[in-house]
């Protein structure tokens, strides 16, 4: 598996008047793939009602990295057989 270093974050969305926007949050997760030899840094940001970085953005990060790894592995298999 891949080693990941990262952190989630959540902030409440605010309008220009400084007031909250109907419970809208901005959830984020920033992660580094293989932090000892970084090759990929990815920021996932999701806006929505009551979303949090740990509940929504971190799992999205994991799915994106997992899919990217699968595509990379498939390309490596094809390259090795050419």
Short mmCIF file of C-alpha atoms in Angstrom, two decimals, residues 8-76:
data_model
loop_
_atom_site.label_atom_id
_atom_site.label_comp_id
_atom_site.label_asym_id
_atom_site.label_seq_id
_atom_site.Cartn_x
_atom_site.Cartn_y
_atom_site.Cartn_z
CA UNK A 8 -8.64 17.26 7.12
CA UNK A 9 -10.21 20.67 7.61
CA UNK A 10 -13.68 22.16 7.88
CA UNK A 11 -14.80 25.76 7.77
CA UNK A 12 -18.22 27.37 7.76
CA UNK A 13 -19.06 29.20 4.53
CA UNK A 14 -19.64 32.93 4.96
CA UNK A 15 -21.22 35.52 2.71
CA UNK A 16 -19.75 38.93 1.99
CA UNK A 17 -21.63 40.24 5.02
CA UNK A 18 -19.78 37.75 7.26
CA UNK A 19 -22.92 35.78 8.06
CA UNK A 20 -23.05 31.99 7.70
CA UNK A 21 -24.61 30.65 4.52
CA UNK A 22 -27.46 28.29 5.52
CA UNK A 23 -25.24 25.77 7.33
CA UNK A 24 -22.94 25.38 4.33
CA UNK A 25 -19.43 24.14 5.10
CA UNK A 26 -16.27 23.82 3.05
CA UNK A 27 -14.64 20.48 3.82
CA UNK A 28 -11.10 19.76 2.73
CA UNK A 29 -8.38 17.16 2.89
CA UNK A 30 -4.83 17.75 1.72
CA UNK A 31 -2.58 14.75 1.42
CA UNK A 32 0.87 13.78 0.26
CA UNK A 33 1.41 10.39 -1.33
CA UNK A 34 4.66 8.75 -0.20
CA UNK A 35 5.77 11.65 2.06
CA UNK A 36 9.38 10.39 2.25
CA UNK A 37 9.65 10.82 -1.53
CA UNK A 38 6.63 12.97 -2.48
CA UNK A 39 5.32 12.39 -5.97
CA UNK A 40 1.74 13.60 -5.55
CA UNK A 41 0.11 16.31 -3.44
CA UNK A 42 -3.67 16.50 -3.70
CA UNK A 43 -6.21 18.89 -2.20
CA UNK A 44 -9.85 17.79 -2.18
CA UNK A 45 -12.44 20.47 -1.39
CA UNK A 46 -16.17 19.88 -1.09
CA UNK A 47 -18.87 22.44 -0.29
CA UNK A 48 -22.12 21.26 1.20
CA UNK A 49 -24.63 21.23 4.01
CA UNK A 50 -22.96 19.98 7.19
CA UNK A 51 -20.00 18.30 5.44
CA UNK A 52 -16.69 17.85 7.27
CA UNK A 53 -13.19 17.15 6.06
CA UNK A 54 -12.89 13.86 7.90
CA UNK A 55 -16.30 12.54 6.91
CA UNK A 56 -16.42 13.58 3.26
CA UNK A 57 -13.17 14.99 1.86
CA UNK A 58 -10.79 12.37 3.33
CA UNK A 59 -12.74 9.41 1.90
CA UNK A 60 -12.92 11.23 -1.47
CA UNK A 61 -9.13 11.69 -1.33
CA UNK A 62 -8.71 7.97 -0.64
CA UNK A 63 -10.95 7.02 -3.60
CA UNK A 64 -9.11 9.38 -5.97
CA UNK A 65 -5.66 8.13 -4.92
CA UNK A 66 -6.80 4.50 -5.07
CA UNK A 67 -8.16 4.96 -8.59
CA UNK A 68 -5.04 6.84 -9.71
CA UNK A 69 -2.87 4.03 -8.32
CA UNK A 70 -4.93 1.42 -10.18
CA UNK A 71 -4.55 3.35 -13.46
CA UNK A 72 -0.82 3.77 -12.84
CA UNK A 73 -0.42 0.06 -12.09
CA UNK A 74 -2.34 -0.86 -15.25
CA UNK A 75 -0.15 1.43 -17.37
CA UNK A 76 2.97 -0.10 -15.80
#
